[in-house]
XYZ file of C-alpha atoms in Angstrom:
396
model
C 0.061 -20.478 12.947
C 3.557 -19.610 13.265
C 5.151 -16.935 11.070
C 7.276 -18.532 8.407
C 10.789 -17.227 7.776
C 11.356 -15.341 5.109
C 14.825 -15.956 4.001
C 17.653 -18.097 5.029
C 19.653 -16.198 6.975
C 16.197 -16.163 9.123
C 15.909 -19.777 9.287
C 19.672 -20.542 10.303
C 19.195 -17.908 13.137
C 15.499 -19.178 14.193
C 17.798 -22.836 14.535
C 20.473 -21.430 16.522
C 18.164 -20.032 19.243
C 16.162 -23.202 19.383
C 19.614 -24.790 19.973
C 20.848 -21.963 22.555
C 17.562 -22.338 24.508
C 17.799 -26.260 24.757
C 20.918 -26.507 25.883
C 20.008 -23.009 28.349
C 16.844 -24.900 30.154
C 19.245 -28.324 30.002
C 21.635 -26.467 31.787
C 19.627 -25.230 34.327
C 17.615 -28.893 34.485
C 20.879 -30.715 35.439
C 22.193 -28.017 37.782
C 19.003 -28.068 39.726
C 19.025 -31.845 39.614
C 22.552 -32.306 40.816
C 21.794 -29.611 43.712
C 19.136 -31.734 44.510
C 20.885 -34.834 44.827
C 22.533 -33.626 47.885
C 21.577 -35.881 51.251
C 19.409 -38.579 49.028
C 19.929 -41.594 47.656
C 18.171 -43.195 44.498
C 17.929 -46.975 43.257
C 19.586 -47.787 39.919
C 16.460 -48.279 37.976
C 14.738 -45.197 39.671
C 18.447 -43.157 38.618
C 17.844 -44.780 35.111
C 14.441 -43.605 34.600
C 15.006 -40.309 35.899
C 18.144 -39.241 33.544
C 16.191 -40.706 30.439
C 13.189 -38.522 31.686
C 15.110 -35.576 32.007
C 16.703 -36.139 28.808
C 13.772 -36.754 27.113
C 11.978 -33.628 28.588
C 14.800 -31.388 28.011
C 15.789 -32.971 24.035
C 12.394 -31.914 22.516
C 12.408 -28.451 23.356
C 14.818 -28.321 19.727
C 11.672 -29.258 18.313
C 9.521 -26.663 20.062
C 8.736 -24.156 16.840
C 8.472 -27.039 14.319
C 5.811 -29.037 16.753
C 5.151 -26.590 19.716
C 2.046 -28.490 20.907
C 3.909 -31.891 20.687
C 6.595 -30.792 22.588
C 4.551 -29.275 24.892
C 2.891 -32.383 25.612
C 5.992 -34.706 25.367
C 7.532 -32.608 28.479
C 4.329 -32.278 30.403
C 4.289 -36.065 30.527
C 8.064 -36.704 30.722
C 7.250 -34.057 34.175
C 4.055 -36.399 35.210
C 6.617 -39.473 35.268
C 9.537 -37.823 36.579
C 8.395 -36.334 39.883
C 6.733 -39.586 41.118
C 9.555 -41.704 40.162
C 12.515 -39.449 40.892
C 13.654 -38.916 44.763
C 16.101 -35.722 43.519
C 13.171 -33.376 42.577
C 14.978 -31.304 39.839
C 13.586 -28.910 38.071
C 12.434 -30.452 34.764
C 8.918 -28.769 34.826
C 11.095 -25.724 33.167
C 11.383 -27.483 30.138
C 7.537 -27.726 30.374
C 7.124 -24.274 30.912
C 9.093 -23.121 27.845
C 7.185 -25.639 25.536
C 3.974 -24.275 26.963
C 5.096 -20.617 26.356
C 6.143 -21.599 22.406
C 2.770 -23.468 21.940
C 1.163 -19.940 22.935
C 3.500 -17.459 20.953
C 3.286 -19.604 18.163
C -0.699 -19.380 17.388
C -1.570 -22.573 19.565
C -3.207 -20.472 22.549
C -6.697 -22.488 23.261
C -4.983 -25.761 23.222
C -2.003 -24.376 25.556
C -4.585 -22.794 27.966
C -6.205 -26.740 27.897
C -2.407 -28.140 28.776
C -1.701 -25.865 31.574
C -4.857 -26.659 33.065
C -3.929 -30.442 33.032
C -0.598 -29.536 34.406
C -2.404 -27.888 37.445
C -4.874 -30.931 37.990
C -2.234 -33.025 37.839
C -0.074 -31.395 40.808
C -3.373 -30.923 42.700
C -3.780 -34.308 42.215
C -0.578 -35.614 43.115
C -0.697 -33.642 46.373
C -3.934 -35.135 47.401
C -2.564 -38.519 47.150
C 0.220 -37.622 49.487
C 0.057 -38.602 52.916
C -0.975 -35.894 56.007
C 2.280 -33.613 56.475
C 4.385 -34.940 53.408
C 2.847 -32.520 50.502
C 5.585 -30.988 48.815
C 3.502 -28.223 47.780
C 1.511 -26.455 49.721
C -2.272 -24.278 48.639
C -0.063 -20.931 48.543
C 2.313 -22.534 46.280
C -0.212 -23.817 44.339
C -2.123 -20.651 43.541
C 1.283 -18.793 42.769
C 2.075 -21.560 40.726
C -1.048 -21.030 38.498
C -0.997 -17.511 38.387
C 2.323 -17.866 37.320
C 1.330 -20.135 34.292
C -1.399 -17.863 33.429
C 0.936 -14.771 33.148
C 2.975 -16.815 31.130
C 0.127 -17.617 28.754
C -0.785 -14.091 28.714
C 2.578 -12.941 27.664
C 2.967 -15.296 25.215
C -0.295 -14.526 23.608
C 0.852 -10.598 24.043
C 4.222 -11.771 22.109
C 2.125 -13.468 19.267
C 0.198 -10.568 18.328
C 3.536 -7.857 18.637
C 4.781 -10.211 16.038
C 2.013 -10.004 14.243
C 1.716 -6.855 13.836
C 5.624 -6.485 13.021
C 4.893 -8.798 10.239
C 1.899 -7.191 8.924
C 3.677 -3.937 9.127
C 6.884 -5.537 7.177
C 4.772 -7.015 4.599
C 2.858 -3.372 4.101
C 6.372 -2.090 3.580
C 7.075 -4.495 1.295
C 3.940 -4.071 -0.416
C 4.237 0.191 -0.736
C 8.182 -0.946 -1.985
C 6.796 -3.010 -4.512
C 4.187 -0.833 -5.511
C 7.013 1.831 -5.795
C 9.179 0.365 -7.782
C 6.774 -0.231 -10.200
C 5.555 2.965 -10.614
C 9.041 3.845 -10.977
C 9.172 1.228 -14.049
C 6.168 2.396 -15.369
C 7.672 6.038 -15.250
C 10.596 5.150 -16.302
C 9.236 2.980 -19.518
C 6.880 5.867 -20.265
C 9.390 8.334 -20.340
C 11.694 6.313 -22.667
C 8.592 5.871 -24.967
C 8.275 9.894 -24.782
C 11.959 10.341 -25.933
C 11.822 7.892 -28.218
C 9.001 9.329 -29.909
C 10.165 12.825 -29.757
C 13.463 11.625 -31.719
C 11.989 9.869 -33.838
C 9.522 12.242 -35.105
C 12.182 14.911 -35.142
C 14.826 12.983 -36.782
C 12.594 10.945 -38.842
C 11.574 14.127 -40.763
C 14.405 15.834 -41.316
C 16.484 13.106 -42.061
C 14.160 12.060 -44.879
C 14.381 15.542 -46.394
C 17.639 15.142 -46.269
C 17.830 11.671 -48.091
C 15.489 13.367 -50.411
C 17.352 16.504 -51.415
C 20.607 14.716 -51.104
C 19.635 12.105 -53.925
C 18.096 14.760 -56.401
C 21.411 16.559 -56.082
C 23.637 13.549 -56.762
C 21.219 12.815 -59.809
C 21.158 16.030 -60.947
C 25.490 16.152 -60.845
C 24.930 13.336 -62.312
C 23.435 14.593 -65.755
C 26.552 16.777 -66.264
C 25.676 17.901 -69.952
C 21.992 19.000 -68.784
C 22.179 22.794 -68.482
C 21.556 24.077 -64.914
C 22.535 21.243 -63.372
C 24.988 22.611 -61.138
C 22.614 25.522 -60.130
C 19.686 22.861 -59.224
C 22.157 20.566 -57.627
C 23.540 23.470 -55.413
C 19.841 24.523 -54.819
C 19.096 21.076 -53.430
C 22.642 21.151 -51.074
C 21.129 24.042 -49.999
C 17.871 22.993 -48.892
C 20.204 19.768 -47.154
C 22.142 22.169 -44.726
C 19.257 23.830 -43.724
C 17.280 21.305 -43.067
C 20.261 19.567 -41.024
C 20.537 22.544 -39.032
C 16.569 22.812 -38.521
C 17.442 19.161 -37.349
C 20.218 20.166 -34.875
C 17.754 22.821 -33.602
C 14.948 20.517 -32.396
C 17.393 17.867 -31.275
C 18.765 20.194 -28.991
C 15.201 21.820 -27.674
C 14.470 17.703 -27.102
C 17.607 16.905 -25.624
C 17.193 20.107 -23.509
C 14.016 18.441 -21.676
C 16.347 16.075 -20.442
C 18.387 18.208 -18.344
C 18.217 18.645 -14.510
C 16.247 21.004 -13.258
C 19.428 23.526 -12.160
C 20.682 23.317 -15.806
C 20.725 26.222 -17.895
C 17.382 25.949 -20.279
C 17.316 25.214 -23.943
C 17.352 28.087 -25.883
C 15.925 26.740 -29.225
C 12.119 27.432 -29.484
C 9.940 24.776 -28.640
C 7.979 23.086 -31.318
C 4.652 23.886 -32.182
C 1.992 25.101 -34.637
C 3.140 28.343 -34.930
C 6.294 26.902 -36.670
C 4.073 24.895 -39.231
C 5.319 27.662 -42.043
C 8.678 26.691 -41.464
C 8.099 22.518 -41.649
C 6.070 23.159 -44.724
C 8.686 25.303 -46.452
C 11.448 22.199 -45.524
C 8.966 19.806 -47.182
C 8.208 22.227 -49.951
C 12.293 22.003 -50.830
C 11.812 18.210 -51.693
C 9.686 19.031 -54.770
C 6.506 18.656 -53.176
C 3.551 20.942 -53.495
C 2.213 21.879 -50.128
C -0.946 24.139 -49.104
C -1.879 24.923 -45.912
C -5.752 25.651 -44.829
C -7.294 26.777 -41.710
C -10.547 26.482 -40.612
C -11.911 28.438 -37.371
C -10.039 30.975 -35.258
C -6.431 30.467 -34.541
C -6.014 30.315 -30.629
C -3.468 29.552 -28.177
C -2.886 26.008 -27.638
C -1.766 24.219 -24.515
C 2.030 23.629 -25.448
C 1.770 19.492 -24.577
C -1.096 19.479 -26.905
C 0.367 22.514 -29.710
C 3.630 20.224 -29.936
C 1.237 17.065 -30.401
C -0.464 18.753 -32.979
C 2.876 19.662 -34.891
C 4.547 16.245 -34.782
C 1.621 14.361 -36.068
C 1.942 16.825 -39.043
C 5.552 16.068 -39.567
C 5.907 12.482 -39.391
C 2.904 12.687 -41.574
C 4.763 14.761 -44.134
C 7.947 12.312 -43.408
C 5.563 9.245 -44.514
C 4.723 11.426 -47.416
C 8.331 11.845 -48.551
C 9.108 8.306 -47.434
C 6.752 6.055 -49.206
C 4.020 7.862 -51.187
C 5.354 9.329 -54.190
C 3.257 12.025 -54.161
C 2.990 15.529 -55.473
C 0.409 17.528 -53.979
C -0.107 17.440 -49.788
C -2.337 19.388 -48.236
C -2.558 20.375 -44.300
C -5.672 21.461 -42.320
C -6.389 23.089 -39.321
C -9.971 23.419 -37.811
C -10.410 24.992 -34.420
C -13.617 25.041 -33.135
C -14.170 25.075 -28.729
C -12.461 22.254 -27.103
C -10.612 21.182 -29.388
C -8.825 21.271 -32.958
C -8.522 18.714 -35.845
C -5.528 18.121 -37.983
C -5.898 16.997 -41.380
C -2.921 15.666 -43.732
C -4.229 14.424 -47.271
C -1.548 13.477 -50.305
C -2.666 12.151 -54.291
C 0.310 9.541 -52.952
C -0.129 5.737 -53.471
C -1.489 5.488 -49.839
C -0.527 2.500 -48.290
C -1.616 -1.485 -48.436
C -0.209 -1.856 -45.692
C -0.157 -0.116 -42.139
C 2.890 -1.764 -40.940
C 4.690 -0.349 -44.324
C 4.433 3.018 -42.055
C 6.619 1.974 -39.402
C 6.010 3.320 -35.780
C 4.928 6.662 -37.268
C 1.632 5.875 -37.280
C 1.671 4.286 -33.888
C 2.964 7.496 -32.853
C 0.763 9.551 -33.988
C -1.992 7.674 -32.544
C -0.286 7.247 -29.020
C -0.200 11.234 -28.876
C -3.541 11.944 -29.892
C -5.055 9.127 -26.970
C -2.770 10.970 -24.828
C -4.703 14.045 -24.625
C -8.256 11.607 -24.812
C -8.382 12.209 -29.023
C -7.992 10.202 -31.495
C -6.271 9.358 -34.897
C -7.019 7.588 -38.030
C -4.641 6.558 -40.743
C -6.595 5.027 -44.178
C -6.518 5.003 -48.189
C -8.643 7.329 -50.072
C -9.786 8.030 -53.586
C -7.105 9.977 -54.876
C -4.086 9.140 -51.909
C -4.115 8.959 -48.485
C -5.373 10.714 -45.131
C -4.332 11.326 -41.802
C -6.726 12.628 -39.498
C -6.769 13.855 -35.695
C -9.051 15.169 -33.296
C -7.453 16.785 -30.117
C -9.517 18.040 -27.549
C -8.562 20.454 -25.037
C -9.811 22.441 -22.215
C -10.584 26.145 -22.682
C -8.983 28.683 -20.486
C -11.335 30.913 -18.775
């Protein structure tokens, strides 16, 4: 089976051999012929014949990739014909000899072995029916002759499996290409997801706050004959710039994950349980009323898994001061070996609808299946719960 081109640049050059090595072997076919024509003389019909063989013969080798075993046969017969009929004795069996070698390099070795074979019986045969002392080819030149057409086969059949292999090696490239690339993708599309989870957790929350504290001051200013209002509204302005601030902090300690390896490291603290105080204190400055229990022995977290832990408690809190409207949250931590569960109830509305939570939830989830746990989001009697299991590895 021949190897197909694979573009067509490939296909244009494949066509412009075929041509060169026609008109190479025609070349040679009517040099040999006109050196042969020296000293002998030819009837018109037997001149005829002869050209239109030769032409013939030498013609099909164009078509020698696209029909190798056609070819081969077209100028093993146009040969048959021409040496009887021909007194000149050129050398058109070249044209054969190419066609057999494509027929072989091209897949087509059993049924190439079968044609030279016939190509031998038939010069044996034509020498037998010469007459004592006019053989044109002696038993020397015979068995040269079909050595010579078995190298050829052999080095044909050697060429077919080099390219072979050259293909089957180019494909394998291809193959570990393609299979780099996408892993490259896949990198690539998980990272983005990474980032754009880490943003939006971080500026999800403290951008609600803000929103929050920033519309009970402008209410507040609003009532202008309420006493205190000016001290409550400059409370809640308060609680805005620190929030925004807090929110500069852990932009810049995400951001900072970003950076090349020989940039100078973030300086802001990681995120993580042990700043839980601090998130609850932000949310506590929006007028909600937020406890904090632990259950089980406080340990050391891995820090993929400790930051995991603290997001899914703020974007909970940030779907708290988003949609529920409530007034009491409360946060739990139980560590027990191998792993620790996070807990976020609120006496909120809950929620009808999941999708009325955005990607939070989604979020949430994807980080606890990250680390093989798992997350649930549902209504409750009095509000609604998020819960988390995270397992981890112990250190020994």
């Amino acid at each position: 089976m021949a190897l197909p081109p694979t573009s067509r640049e490939q296909r244009l050059s494949a066509r412009a051999r075929d041509i060169t090595v026609a008109l190479a072997v025609t070349a040679v076919v009517l040099g040999g012929t006109f050196w042969g024509m020296r000293g002998k003389q030819e009837t018109f019909w037997q001149a005829v014949l002869g050209w239109a063989l030769v032409g013939i013969g030498c013609a099909a080798l164009y078509f020698r990739r696209r029909w190798p075993i056609a070819v081969a046969v077209v100028t093993l017969l146009a040969s048959a014909a021409y040496y009887p009929v021909s007194s000149y004795d050129g050398p058109l069996l070249v044209a054969f000899v190419i066609a057999l070698y494509t027929a072989a390099a091209e897949g087509r070795f059993a049924a190439a072995v079968a044609l030279g074979v016939v190509a031998m019986l038939l010069v044996v045969y034509g020498e037998v029916l010469q007459e004592p002392g006019q053989r044109k080819v002696d038993d020397m030149s015979i068995m040269m002759l079909a050595g010579w057409l078995l190298s050829l086969l052999v080095l044909a059949r050697a060429q077919r499996t080099r390219a072979a292999y050259l293909e089957e090696v180019r494909q394998r490239a291809l193959a570990a290409e393609r299979e780099q690339e996408a892993r490259a993708q896949q990198s690539a599309s998980e990272e983005r997801l990474r980032i754009a989870r880490e943003l939006h957790d971080v500026l999800g929350h403290s951008i609600s706050l803000i929103n929050v504290q920033s519309s009970a001051a402008l209410h507040r200013l609003g009532k202008n004959r309420a006493e205190g209002s000016l001290a409550t509204a400059e409370e809640a302005l308060e609680a805005v710039k620190s929030t925004s601030k807090s929110a500069l902090d852990e932009l810049r300690s995400t951001l900072g994950m970003l950076r090349r390896a020989d940039e100078a490291a973030p300086t802001a603290p990681t995120s993580g349980l042990e700043r839980l105080p601090e998130l609850l204190e932000r949310a506590r400055s929006t007028g909600l009323e937020v406890h904090l229990e632990t259950h089980g022995t406080a340990r050391a977290l891995p820090p993929p898994l400790d930051l995991a832990a603290y997001r899914i408690v703020q974007e909970s809190l940030t779907n708290v001061t988003r949609h529920a409207r409530a007034c009491r949250v409360t946060v739990t931590l139980a560590y027990s070996d191998g792993e620790v569960r996070v807990r976020i109830d609120d006496d909120g509305r809950g929620s009808p609808d999941e999708s009325a939570q955005g990607s939070g939830i989604h979020g949430m989830a994807e980080r606890a299946k990250a680390f093989g746990g798992e997350l649930t989001a549902r209504n409750t009697a009095d509000g609604f719960r998020v819960s988390a299991r995270l397992p981890f590895e112990e250190e020994r």
